[in-house]
mmCIF file of N, CA and C and ligand atoms in Angstrom:
data_model
loop_
_atom_site.group_PDB
_atom_site.id
_atom_site.type_symbol
_atom_site.label_atom_id
_atom_site.label_comp_id
_atom_site.label_asym_id
_atom_site.label_seq_id
_atom_site.Cartn_x
_atom_site.Cartn_y
_atom_site.Cartn_z
ATOM 1 N N MET A 290 -11.058 57.051 -0.494
ATOM 2 C CA MET A 290 -10.783 56.563 -1.816
ATOM 3 C C MET A 290 -9.462 55.657 -1.755
ATOM 4 N N ASP A 291 -8.114 56.278 -1.542
ATOM 5 C CA ASP A 291 -6.866 55.365 -1.947
ATOM 6 C C ASP A 291 -7.260 53.781 -0.763
ATOM 7 N N GLU A 292 -7.544 54.469 -0.066
ATOM 8 C CA GLU A 292 -7.851 53.354 0.822
ATOM 9 C C GLU A 292 -8.467 51.964 0.377
ATOM 10 N N LEU A 293 -9.725 52.380 -0.377
ATOM 11 C CA LEU A 293 -10.436 51.176 -0.784
ATOM 12 C C LEU A 293 -10.175 50.640 -2.288
ATOM 13 N N PHE A 294 -9.283 52.174 -2.680
ATOM 14 C CA PHE A 294 -8.739 50.705 -4.145
ATOM 15 C C PHE A 294 -7.720 50.035 -3.794
ATOM 16 N N GLU A 295 -7.096 50.428 -2.854
ATOM 17 C CA GLU A 295 -5.702 49.573 -2.402
ATOM 18 C C GLU A 295 -6.658 48.418 -1.704
ATOM 19 N N ALA A 296 -7.891 48.257 -1.147
ATOM 20 C CA ALA A 296 -8.091 46.980 -0.333
ATOM 21 C C ALA A 296 -8.586 46.210 -1.983
ATOM 22 N N ALA A 297 -9.506 46.894 -2.492
ATOM 23 C CA ALA A 297 -10.466 46.468 -3.857
ATOM 24 C C ALA A 297 -10.093 45.317 -4.593
ATOM 25 N N SER A 298 -8.432 45.664 -5.084
ATOM 26 C CA SER A 298 -6.789 45.077 -5.799
ATOM 27 C C SER A 298 -6.129 44.159 -5.097
ATOM 28 N N ALA A 299 -6.208 44.178 -3.543
ATOM 29 C CA ALA A 299 -5.842 43.368 -3.219
ATOM 30 C C ALA A 299 -6.513 42.154 -2.823
ATOM 31 N N ALA A 300 -8.198 42.563 -3.257
ATOM 32 C CA ALA A 300 -9.328 41.104 -2.905
ATOM 33 C C ALA A 300 -9.312 40.800 -4.068
ATOM 34 N N MET A 301 -8.921 41.557 -5.269
ATOM 35 C CA MET A 301 -9.490 41.319 -6.699
ATOM 36 C C MET A 301 -7.888 39.803 -7.506
ATOM 37 N N ALA A 302 -6.194 40.301 -6.546
ATOM 38 C CA ALA A 302 -5.297 39.248 -6.562
ATOM 39 C C ALA A 302 -5.495 38.054 -6.595
ATOM 40 N N ARG A 303 -6.533 38.047 -5.468
ATOM 41 C CA ARG A 303 -7.418 36.906 -4.290
ATOM 42 C C ARG A 303 -8.039 36.109 -5.028
ATOM 43 N N ALA A 304 -9.224 36.353 -6.104
ATOM 44 C CA ALA A 304 -10.382 35.943 -6.404
ATOM 45 C C ALA A 304 -10.288 34.527 -7.481
ATOM 46 N N TYR A 305 -11.169 33.913 -7.246
ATOM 47 C CA TYR A 305 -10.746 32.666 -7.494
ATOM 48 C C TYR A 305 -11.718 32.231 -8.719
ATOM 49 N N ALA A 306 -11.323 32.650 -9.865
ATOM 50 C CA ALA A 306 -11.958 32.998 -11.031
ATOM 51 C C ALA A 306 -11.616 32.022 -12.206
ATOM 52 N N PRO A 307 -10.881 30.436 -11.975
ATOM 53 C CA PRO A 307 -10.967 29.713 -12.430
ATOM 54 C C PRO A 307 -11.929 29.622 -14.481
ATOM 55 N N TYR A 308 -13.554 29.727 -14.326
ATOM 56 C CA TYR A 308 -13.766 29.360 -15.527
ATOM 57 C C TYR A 308 -14.324 31.070 -15.945
ATOM 58 N N SER A 309 -14.325 31.549 -15.476
ATOM 59 C CA SER A 309 -14.459 33.505 -16.480
ATOM 60 C C SER A 309 -12.996 33.493 -16.623
ATOM 61 N N ARG A 310 -11.920 33.989 -15.839
ATOM 62 C CA ARG A 310 -11.146 34.160 -15.603
ATOM 63 C C ARG A 310 -10.671 35.932 -15.729
ATOM 64 N N PHE A 311 -12.273 36.122 -15.238
ATOM 65 C CA PHE A 311 -12.636 37.703 -14.800
ATOM 66 C C PHE A 311 -12.048 37.836 -14.007
ATOM 67 N N PRO A 312 -10.975 38.349 -13.291
ATOM 68 C CA PRO A 312 -11.112 38.541 -11.919
ATOM 69 C C PRO A 312 -12.041 39.588 -10.705
ATOM 70 N N VAL A 313 -12.557 39.774 -10.040
ATOM 71 C CA VAL A 313 -13.521 41.055 -9.515
ATOM 72 C C VAL A 313 -12.590 41.116 -7.926
ATOM 73 N N GLY A 314 -12.666 42.729 -8.003
ATOM 74 C CA GLY A 314 -12.307 42.798 -5.711
ATOM 75 C C GLY A 314 -13.880 44.415 -5.910
ATOM 76 N N ALA A 315 -13.748 44.113 -4.836
ATOM 77 C CA ALA A 315 -14.621 45.419 -4.611
ATOM 78 C C ALA A 315 -14.292 45.625 -3.163
ATOM 79 N N ALA A 316 -14.544 46.665 -2.827
ATOM 80 C CA ALA A 316 -14.512 47.348 -0.640
ATOM 81 C C ALA A 316 -15.509 48.832 -0.366
ATOM 82 N N ILE A 317 -15.989 47.821 0.561
ATOM 83 C CA ILE A 317 -16.737 48.464 0.984
ATOM 84 C C ILE A 317 -16.111 49.512 2.343
ATOM 85 N N ARG A 318 -16.280 51.146 2.513
ATOM 86 C CA ARG A 318 -16.130 51.985 3.209
ATOM 87 C C ARG A 318 -17.894 52.232 4.305
ATOM 88 N N ASP A 319 -17.812 51.517 5.396
ATOM 89 C CA ASP A 319 -18.756 51.611 6.972
ATOM 90 C C ASP A 319 -18.821 52.528 7.389
ATOM 91 N N GLU A 320 -20.468 52.850 7.584
ATOM 92 C CA GLU A 320 -20.912 53.584 8.573
ATOM 93 C C GLU A 320 -19.445 54.110 9.318
ATOM 94 N N ALA A 321 -19.231 53.708 9.857
ATOM 95 C CA ALA A 321 -17.974 53.239 11.500
ATOM 96 C C ALA A 321 -16.039 54.365 10.260
ATOM 97 N N GLY A 322 -16.009 53.810 9.147
ATOM 98 C CA GLY A 322 -15.504 53.818 8.616
ATOM 99 C C GLY A 322 -14.455 52.920 8.167
ATOM 100 N N ARG A 323 -14.905 52.256 8.244
ATOM 101 C CA ARG A 323 -14.136 50.969 8.639
ATOM 102 C C ARG A 323 -14.091 50.018 7.055
ATOM 103 N N VAL A 324 -13.393 49.353 6.754
ATOM 104 C CA VAL A 324 -13.145 49.158 5.374
ATOM 105 C C VAL A 324 -12.911 47.001 4.694
ATOM 106 N N HIS A 325 -14.307 46.898 4.592
ATOM 107 C CA HIS A 325 -14.584 45.372 4.329
ATOM 108 C C HIS A 325 -14.124 45.562 2.408
ATOM 109 N N ALA A 326 -13.322 44.457 2.400
ATOM 110 C CA ALA A 326 -13.040 44.278 1.402
ATOM 111 C C ALA A 326 -13.555 42.335 0.705
ATOM 112 N N GLY A 327 -14.101 42.254 -0.856
ATOM 113 C CA GLY A 327 -14.190 41.216 -1.498
ATOM 114 C C GLY A 327 -14.422 40.617 -2.202
ATOM 115 N N CYS A 328 -14.430 39.284 -2.954
ATOM 116 C CA CYS A 328 -13.541 39.135 -4.463
ATOM 117 C C CYS A 328 -14.466 38.259 -5.043
ATOM 118 N N ASN A 329 -14.769 37.839 -6.334
ATOM 119 C CA ASN A 329 -15.727 36.579 -6.804
ATOM 120 C C ASN A 329 -15.043 35.749 -6.795
ATOM 121 N N VAL A 330 -16.008 34.570 -6.425
ATOM 122 C CA VAL A 330 -16.138 33.326 -5.735
ATOM 123 C C VAL A 330 -16.176 32.456 -7.105
ATOM 124 N N GLU A 331 -16.224 31.499 -7.791
ATOM 125 C CA GLU A 331 -16.799 31.180 -8.252
ATOM 126 C C GLU A 331 -16.500 29.503 -8.511
ATOM 127 N N ASN A 332 -17.341 28.395 -9.229
ATOM 128 C CA ASN A 332 -17.418 27.089 -8.422
ATOM 129 C C ASN A 332 -17.793 26.461 -9.644
ATOM 130 N N ALA A 333 -17.703 25.125 -9.559
ATOM 131 C CA ALA A 333 -17.560 24.614 -11.281
ATOM 132 C C ALA A 333 -18.931 24.209 -11.507
ATOM 133 N N ALA A 334 -20.149 24.238 -11.146
ATOM 134 C CA ALA A 334 -21.451 24.417 -11.100
ATOM 135 C C ALA A 334 -21.651 26.093 -11.400
ATOM 136 N N TYR A 335 -20.971 26.653 -12.133
ATOM 137 C CA TYR A 335 -21.488 27.866 -12.319
ATOM 138 C C TYR A 335 -22.089 28.919 -12.302
ATOM 139 N N PRO A 336 -23.244 28.641 -11.608
ATOM 140 C CA PRO A 336 -24.518 29.448 -11.110
ATOM 141 C C PRO A 336 -24.869 29.438 -9.936
ATOM 142 N N VAL A 337 -23.602 28.352 -9.245
ATOM 143 C CA VAL A 337 -23.301 29.530 -7.522
ATOM 144 C C VAL A 337 -22.198 30.424 -7.181
ATOM 145 N N GLY A 338 -21.680 30.531 -8.522
ATOM 146 C CA GLY A 338 -20.186 31.659 -8.118
ATOM 147 C C GLY A 338 -21.070 32.762 -7.321
ATOM 148 N N ALA A 339 -20.452 33.491 -6.413
ATOM 149 C CA ALA A 339 -20.856 34.441 -6.274
ATOM 150 C C ALA A 339 -19.849 36.326 -6.632
ATOM 151 N N CYS A 340 -20.237 37.384 -7.453
ATOM 152 C CA CYS A 340 -19.309 37.868 -6.922
ATOM 153 C C CYS A 340 -18.622 38.664 -5.870
ATOM 154 N N ALA A 341 -17.653 39.626 -5.852
ATOM 155 C CA ALA A 341 -17.205 40.201 -5.336
ATOM 156 C C ALA A 341 -18.172 41.345 -4.884
ATOM 157 N N GLU A 342 -18.911 42.039 -4.756
ATOM 158 C CA GLU A 342 -19.667 42.736 -4.144
ATOM 159 C C GLU A 342 -20.661 42.333 -3.202
ATOM 160 N N ALA A 343 -21.196 40.895 -3.806
ATOM 161 C CA ALA A 343 -21.901 40.089 -2.859
ATOM 162 C C ALA A 343 -20.612 39.466 -1.423
ATOM 163 N N GLY A 344 -19.359 39.724 -1.595
ATOM 164 C CA GLY A 344 -18.422 38.784 -0.685
ATOM 165 C C GLY A 344 -17.938 40.168 0.291
ATOM 166 N N ALA A 345 -17.905 41.186 -0.235
ATOM 167 C CA ALA A 345 -17.662 42.515 0.285
ATOM 168 C C ALA A 345 -18.222 42.895 1.194
ATOM 169 N N ILE A 346 -19.851 42.491 1.430
ATOM 170 C CA ILE A 346 -21.376 42.945 1.608
ATOM 171 C C ILE A 346 -21.213 41.757 2.769
ATOM 172 N N SER A 347 -21.137 40.408 2.484
ATOM 173 C CA SER A 347 -20.672 39.651 4.132
ATOM 174 C C SER A 347 -19.845 40.323 4.551
ATOM 175 N N ARG A 348 -18.937 40.023 4.016
ATOM 176 C CA ARG A 348 -17.518 40.872 5.484
ATOM 177 C C ARG A 348 -18.551 41.662 6.143
ATOM 178 N N MET A 349 -18.725 43.045 5.634
ATOM 179 C CA MET A 349 -19.099 43.848 6.265
ATOM 180 C C MET A 349 -20.071 43.788 7.384
ATOM 181 N N ILE A 350 -21.458 42.520 6.855
ATOM 182 C CA ILE A 350 -22.172 42.356 8.164
ATOM 183 C C ILE A 350 -21.722 41.760 9.391
ATOM 184 N N CYS A 351 -21.073 41.000 8.888
ATOM 185 C CA CYS A 351 -20.221 39.859 9.516
ATOM 186 C C CYS A 351 -19.313 40.064 10.520
ATOM 187 N N GLU A 352 -18.696 41.626 10.044
ATOM 188 C CA GLU A 352 -17.760 42.325 11.054
ATOM 189 C C GLU A 352 -18.677 43.771 11.857
ATOM 190 N N GLY A 353 -19.868 43.804 11.859
ATOM 191 C CA GLY A 353 -20.261 44.737 11.967
ATOM 192 C C GLY A 353 -21.100 46.162 11.441
ATOM 193 N N GLY A 354 -20.583 45.684 10.602
ATOM 194 C CA GLY A 354 -20.934 46.645 9.795
ATOM 195 C C GLY A 354 -22.531 46.404 9.076
ATOM 196 N N THR A 355 -23.283 47.887 9.382
ATOM 197 C CA THR A 355 -24.594 48.349 9.077
ATOM 198 C C THR A 355 -25.056 49.251 7.770
ATOM 199 N N ARG A 356 -24.156 49.985 7.548
ATOM 200 C CA ARG A 356 -24.366 51.062 6.222
ATOM 201 C C ARG A 356 -23.236 51.237 5.322
ATOM 202 N N ILE A 357 -23.659 51.194 4.221
ATOM 203 C CA ILE A 357 -22.983 51.252 3.136
ATOM 204 C C ILE A 357 -22.477 52.611 3.096
ATOM 205 N N ALA A 358 -21.440 53.550 3.434
ATOM 206 C CA ALA A 358 -21.075 54.838 2.505
ATOM 207 C C ALA A 358 -20.682 55.470 1.796
ATOM 208 N N GLU A 359 -19.326 54.477 1.431
ATOM 209 C CA GLU A 359 -18.710 54.645 0.125
ATOM 210 C C GLU A 359 -18.646 53.609 -0.463
ATOM 211 N N MET A 360 -18.402 52.652 -1.825
ATOM 212 C CA MET A 360 -18.124 51.130 -2.223
ATOM 213 C C MET A 360 -16.900 51.801 -3.594
ATOM 214 N N LEU A 361 -16.117 50.643 -3.887
ATOM 215 C CA LEU A 361 -15.465 50.914 -5.002
ATOM 216 C C LEU A 361 -15.269 49.639 -5.830
ATOM 217 N N VAL A 362 -15.066 49.481 -6.890
ATOM 218 C CA VAL A 362 -15.284 48.082 -7.531
ATOM 219 C C VAL A 362 -14.229 48.443 -9.076
ATOM 220 N N ILE A 363 -13.543 46.606 -8.368
ATOM 221 C CA ILE A 363 -12.615 46.995 -9.176
ATOM 222 C C ILE A 363 -12.180 45.660 -10.602
ATOM 223 N N GLY A 364 -12.003 45.442 -11.261
ATOM 224 C CA GLY A 364 -12.172 44.920 -12.336
ATOM 225 C C GLY A 364 -10.859 44.986 -13.384
ATOM 226 N N GLN A 365 -10.543 44.193 -14.623
ATOM 227 C CA GLN A 365 -9.901 44.159 -15.876
ATOM 228 C C GLN A 365 -8.895 44.627 -16.324
ATOM 229 N N GLY A 366 -10.975 44.434 -17.066
ATOM 230 C CA GLY A 366 -11.298 44.559 -18.674
ATOM 231 C C GLY A 366 -10.758 46.466 -19.244
ATOM 232 N N ALA A 367 -11.795 46.032 -20.462
ATOM 233 C CA ALA A 367 -11.383 47.256 -20.938
ATOM 234 C C ALA A 367 -12.090 48.418 -20.475
ATOM 235 N N VAL A 368 -13.532 47.557 -20.283
ATOM 236 C CA VAL A 368 -15.061 48.056 -20.462
ATOM 237 C C VAL A 368 -15.413 48.170 -18.644
ATOM 238 N N LEU A 369 -15.895 49.205 -18.181
ATOM 239 C CA LEU A 369 -16.105 49.320 -17.114
ATOM 240 C C LEU A 369 -16.719 48.329 -16.012
ATOM 241 N N CYS A 370 -16.610 48.547 -14.950
ATOM 242 C CA CYS A 370 -16.680 46.549 -14.156
ATOM 243 C C CYS A 370 -17.948 47.687 -13.080
ATOM 244 N N THR A 371 -19.117 47.405 -13.953
ATOM 245 C CA THR A 371 -19.881 48.302 -12.946
ATOM 246 C C THR A 371 -20.313 47.066 -12.296
ATOM 247 N N PRO A 372 -21.073 46.724 -11.349
ATOM 248 C CA PRO A 372 -21.546 46.027 -10.375
ATOM 249 C C PRO A 372 -23.242 45.321 -11.451
ATOM 250 N N CYS A 373 -22.878 44.082 -11.267
ATOM 251 C CA CYS A 373 -24.009 43.608 -12.001
ATOM 252 C C CYS A 373 -25.631 43.922 -11.573
ATOM 253 N N GLY A 374 -26.640 43.726 -12.292
ATOM 254 C CA GLY A 374 -28.084 43.541 -11.637
ATOM 255 C C GLY A 374 -28.162 43.006 -10.137
ATOM 256 N N GLY A 375 -28.010 41.846 -9.944
ATOM 257 C CA GLY A 375 -28.437 40.735 -8.658
ATOM 258 C C GLY A 375 -27.259 42.401 -7.425
ATOM 259 N N CYS A 376 -25.798 42.095 -7.527
ATOM 260 C CA CYS A 376 -25.416 43.066 -6.800
ATOM 261 C C CYS A 376 -25.955 44.914 -6.686
ATOM 262 N N ARG A 377 -26.823 45.254 -7.196
ATOM 263 C CA ARG A 377 -26.938 46.818 -7.170
ATOM 264 C C ARG A 377 -27.855 46.451 -6.131
ATOM 265 N N GLN A 378 -28.968 45.350 -5.787
ATOM 266 C CA GLN A 378 -30.011 45.223 -5.335
ATOM 267 C C GLN A 378 -29.343 44.677 -4.133
ATOM 268 N N ARG A 379 -28.331 43.798 -3.622
ATOM 269 C CA ARG A 379 -27.532 43.541 -2.694
ATOM 270 C C ARG A 379 -26.826 44.963 -1.923
ATOM 271 N N ILE A 380 -26.101 45.597 -2.539
ATOM 272 C CA ILE A 380 -25.809 47.530 -2.578
ATOM 273 C C ILE A 380 -27.079 48.058 -1.413
ATOM 274 N N ARG A 381 -28.322 48.211 -2.401
ATOM 275 C CA ARG A 381 -29.105 48.951 -2.367
ATOM 276 C C ARG A 381 -29.344 48.173 -0.128
ATOM 277 N N GLU A 382 -29.464 47.164 -0.867
ATOM 278 C CA GLU A 382 -30.267 46.951 0.599
ATOM 279 C C GLU A 382 -29.625 47.780 2.195
ATOM 280 N N PHE A 383 -28.353 47.941 1.769
ATOM 281 C CA PHE A 383 -27.376 48.919 3.197
ATOM 282 C C PHE A 383 -27.143 50.494 2.763
ATOM 283 N N ALA A 384 -27.493 50.810 1.412
ATOM 284 C CA ALA A 384 -26.430 52.056 1.101
ATOM 285 C C ALA A 384 -27.727 53.117 1.070
ATOM 286 N N ALA A 385 -27.343 53.958 0.750
ATOM 287 C CA ALA A 385 -28.644 55.267 0.419
ATOM 288 C C ALA A 385 -28.469 56.063 -1.241
ATOM 289 N N PRO A 386 -29.645 56.294 -1.361
ATOM 290 C CA PRO A 386 -29.471 56.797 -3.225
ATOM 291 C C PRO A 386 -28.242 56.805 -3.398
ATOM 292 N N GLY A 387 -27.619 58.194 -2.465
ATOM 293 C CA GLY A 387 -26.202 59.583 -3.901
ATOM 294 C C GLY A 387 -25.681 58.614 -2.556
ATOM 295 N N VAL A 388 -25.367 57.089 -2.813
ATOM 296 C CA VAL A 388 -23.924 56.973 -1.834
ATOM 297 C C VAL A 388 -22.591 56.580 -3.223
ATOM 298 N N ALA A 389 -21.468 57.136 -3.490
ATOM 299 C CA ALA A 389 -20.811 57.082 -4.390
ATOM 300 C C ALA A 389 -20.246 54.991 -4.807
ATOM 301 N N ILE A 390 -20.269 54.638 -6.092
ATOM 302 C CA ILE A 390 -19.981 53.840 -6.113
ATOM 303 C C ILE A 390 -19.002 54.070 -7.454
ATOM 304 N N HIS A 391 -17.861 54.196 -6.789
ATOM 305 C CA HIS A 391 -16.481 53.718 -7.628
ATOM 306 C C HIS A 391 -16.355 53.390 -9.117
ATOM 307 N N ILE A 392 -16.144 53.036 -10.306
ATOM 308 C CA ILE A 392 -15.964 52.110 -10.902
ATOM 309 C C ILE A 392 -14.103 51.936 -11.697
ATOM 310 N N ALA A 393 -13.246 50.842 -11.159
ATOM 311 C CA ALA A 393 -11.756 51.368 -11.343
ATOM 312 C C ALA A 393 -11.856 50.013 -12.129
ATOM 313 N N GLY A 394 -9.947 50.549 -12.892
ATOM 314 C CA GLY A 394 -9.587 49.201 -13.415
ATOM 315 C C GLY A 394 -8.068 49.214 -12.794
ATOM 316 N N PRO A 395 -7.372 48.844 -12.695
ATOM 317 C CA PRO A 395 -5.937 48.424 -12.487
ATOM 318 C C PRO A 395 -5.394 49.989 -12.360
ATOM 319 N N GLU A 396 -5.510 50.958 -12.935
ATOM 320 C CA GLU A 396 -5.094 52.262 -13.639
ATOM 321 C C GLU A 396 -5.065 52.881 -12.014
ATOM 322 N N GLY A 397 -6.891 52.969 -11.647
ATOM 323 C CA GLY A 397 -7.328 53.685 -10.540
ATOM 324 C C GLY A 397 -8.600 53.931 -11.153
ATOM 325 N N VAL A 398 -10.162 54.947 -10.828
ATOM 326 C CA VAL A 398 -11.038 54.605 -10.634
ATOM 327 C C VAL A 398 -11.532 55.664 -12.478
ATOM 328 N N ARG A 399 -12.455 54.872 -12.984
ATOM 329 C CA ARG A 399 -12.483 55.275 -14.106
ATOM 330 C C ARG A 399 -13.914 55.965 -14.124
ATOM 331 N N ARG A 400 -14.411 55.315 -13.195
ATOM 332 C CA ARG A 400 -15.702 56.469 -13.185
ATOM 333 C C ARG A 400 -16.571 56.486 -11.761
ATOM 334 N N THR A 401 -17.327 57.171 -11.267
ATOM 335 C CA THR A 401 -17.986 57.156 -10.163
ATOM 336 C C THR A 401 -19.706 57.534 -10.248
ATOM 337 N N PHE A 402 -20.422 56.908 -10.171
ATOM 338 C CA PHE A 402 -22.413 56.527 -10.838
ATOM 339 C C PHE A 402 -22.487 56.858 -8.776
ATOM 340 N N THR A 403 -23.896 57.395 -8.929
ATOM 341 C CA THR A 403 -24.085 57.138 -7.249
ATOM 342 C C THR A 403 -25.033 55.999 -7.445
ATOM 343 N N LEU A 404 -25.795 55.259 -6.276
ATOM 344 C CA LEU A 404 -25.850 54.033 -6.420
ATOM 345 C C LEU A 404 -27.571 54.160 -6.885
ATOM 346 N N ASP A 405 -28.419 55.545 -7.007
ATOM 347 C CA ASP A 405 -29.488 56.196 -7.464
ATOM 348 C C ASP A 405 -29.452 55.855 -8.725
ATOM 349 N N GLU A 406 -27.641 55.735 -9.470
ATOM 350 C CA GLU A 406 -27.750 55.752 -10.912
ATOM 351 C C GLU A 406 -28.048 55.187 -11.895
ATOM 352 N N LEU A 407 -27.087 53.816 -10.969
ATOM 353 C CA LEU A 407 -27.270 52.939 -10.900
ATOM 354 C C LEU A 407 -28.309 51.616 -10.726
ATOM 355 N N LEU A 408 -29.480 51.785 -9.770
ATOM 356 C CA LEU A 408 -30.600 51.424 -9.977
ATOM 357 C C LEU A 408 -31.563 51.758 -9.485
ATOM 358 N N PRO A 409 -32.042 52.958 -10.554
ATOM 359 C CA PRO A 409 -32.908 54.113 -10.504
ATOM 360 C C PRO A 409 -34.312 53.383 -10.047
ATOM 361 N N ALA A 410 -35.505 54.181 -9.501
ATOM 362 C CA ALA A 410 -36.808 53.577 -8.990
ATOM 363 C C ALA A 410 -36.859 52.528 -7.581
ATOM 364 N N SER A 411 -35.665 51.737 -7.525
ATOM 365 C CA SER A 411 -35.761 50.523 -6.693
ATOM 366 C C SER A 411 -36.347 50.538 -6.087
ATOM 367 N N PHE A 412 -36.591 49.594 -5.352
ATOM 368 C CA PHE A 412 -37.541 48.443 -4.831
ATOM 369 C C PHE A 412 -36.475 48.180 -2.950
ATOM 370 N N GLY A 413 -36.450 49.039 -1.690
ATOM 371 C CA GLY A 413 -35.954 48.920 -0.897
ATOM 372 C C GLY A 413 -36.618 48.576 0.397
ATOM 373 N N PRO A 414 -36.027 47.903 1.652
ATOM 374 C CA PRO A 414 -36.791 47.591 3.320
ATOM 375 C C PRO A 414 -37.857 48.847 3.433
ATOM 376 N N ASP A 415 -37.431 50.460 2.791
ATOM 377 C CA ASP A 415 -39.180 51.111 2.402
ATOM 378 C C ASP A 415 -40.290 50.686 2.488
ATOM 379 N N ASN A 416 -40.018 50.335 1.082
ATOM 380 C CA ASN A 416 -41.411 49.935 0.076
ATOM 381 C C ASN A 416 -42.150 48.592 1.590
ATOM 382 N N LEU A 417 -41.363 47.837 1.818
ATOM 383 C CA LEU A 417 -41.440 46.792 3.071
ATOM 384 C C LEU A 417 -42.281 47.180 3.801
ATOM 385 N N ASP A 418 -42.210 48.673 5.102
ATOM 386 C CA ASP A 418 -42.590 49.160 5.837
ATOM 387 C C ASP A 418 -43.960 49.463 5.285
ATOM 388 N N GLY A 419 -44.498 50.027 4.628
ATOM 389 C CA GLY A 419 -46.146 50.393 3.805
ATOM 390 C C GLY A 419 -46.679 49.375 3.286
ATOM 391 N N GLY A 420 -45.965 48.172 3.829
ATOM 392 C CA GLY A 420 -46.955 46.893 3.330
ATOM 393 C C GLY A 420 -48.107 46.365 3.703
ATOM 394 N N THR A 421 -49.027 45.844 3.001
ATOM 395 C CA THR A 421 -49.864 45.265 3.761
ATOM 396 C C THR A 421 -49.238 43.948 4.561
ATOM 397 N N PRO A 422 -50.168 44.177 6.290
ATOM 398 C CA PRO A 422 -49.498 42.708 6.699
ATOM 399 C C PRO A 422 -49.934 41.799 6.496
ATOM 400 N N ARG A 423 -50.030 40.378 6.489
ATOM 401 C CA ARG A 423 -50.324 39.465 6.105
ATOM 402 C C ARG A 423 -50.970 38.647 7.187
HETATM 403 N N1 THU B 284 -18.162 39.688 -10.650
HETATM 404 C C1 THU B 284 -18.364 41.017 -9.877
HETATM 405 O O1 THU B 284 -18.009 39.479 -9.501
HETATM 406 N N2 THU B 284 -18.341 41.381 -10.253
HETATM 407 C C2 THU B 284 -19.580 42.446 -10.763
HETATM 408 O O2 THU B 284 -20.090 42.909 -10.520
HETATM 409 C C3 THU B 284 -19.327 41.654 -12.399
HETATM 410 C C4 THU B 284 -19.278 39.717 -12.354
HETATM 411 C C5 THU B 284 -18.136 37.752 -11.543
HETATM 412 C C6 THU B 284 -19.108 36.926 -11.375
HETATM 413 C C7 THU B 284 -18.264 36.332 -12.017
HETATM 414 O O3 THU B 284 -17.468 35.207 -11.612
HETATM 415 C C8 THU B 284 -16.688 37.227 -13.136
HETATM 416 O O4 THU B 284 -17.107 38.649 -12.966
HETATM 417 C C9 THU B 284 -17.822 36.803 -14.766
HETATM 418 O O5 THU B 284 -19.037 37.085 -14.497
#
């Protein structure tokens, strides 16, 4: 948990968020115990900006990780910086329902959710396995 917090904090410090002024950091522990971090990267064309969670997932995949074993997201506001809806689905692709997602502020972890709490009755790769071939 400390390692995830440190990695996510360091990533948040490098966030590129000149438009929202809302830096976010995320860190993933993969199935092999390796940690991968990401930050939000905004863009003058606002919808093109990327969330911290998306960056951390991209790094995990690029560095050879395949599964999310634990994750931590950190933001600076008073309100919990829970992953947006799109990122819940991105996490879902690589995490089991019981995976812990810690939500932190600068002072430390504020609350821990399971993925299933954040994205109940979700759609994922398993759904396609039972699908009708085209
Ligand atoms: N953001 C994240 O990076 N992750 C979240 O979980 C919530 C929102 C970013 C997107 C945007 O750069 C800024 O925070 C404000 O929405």
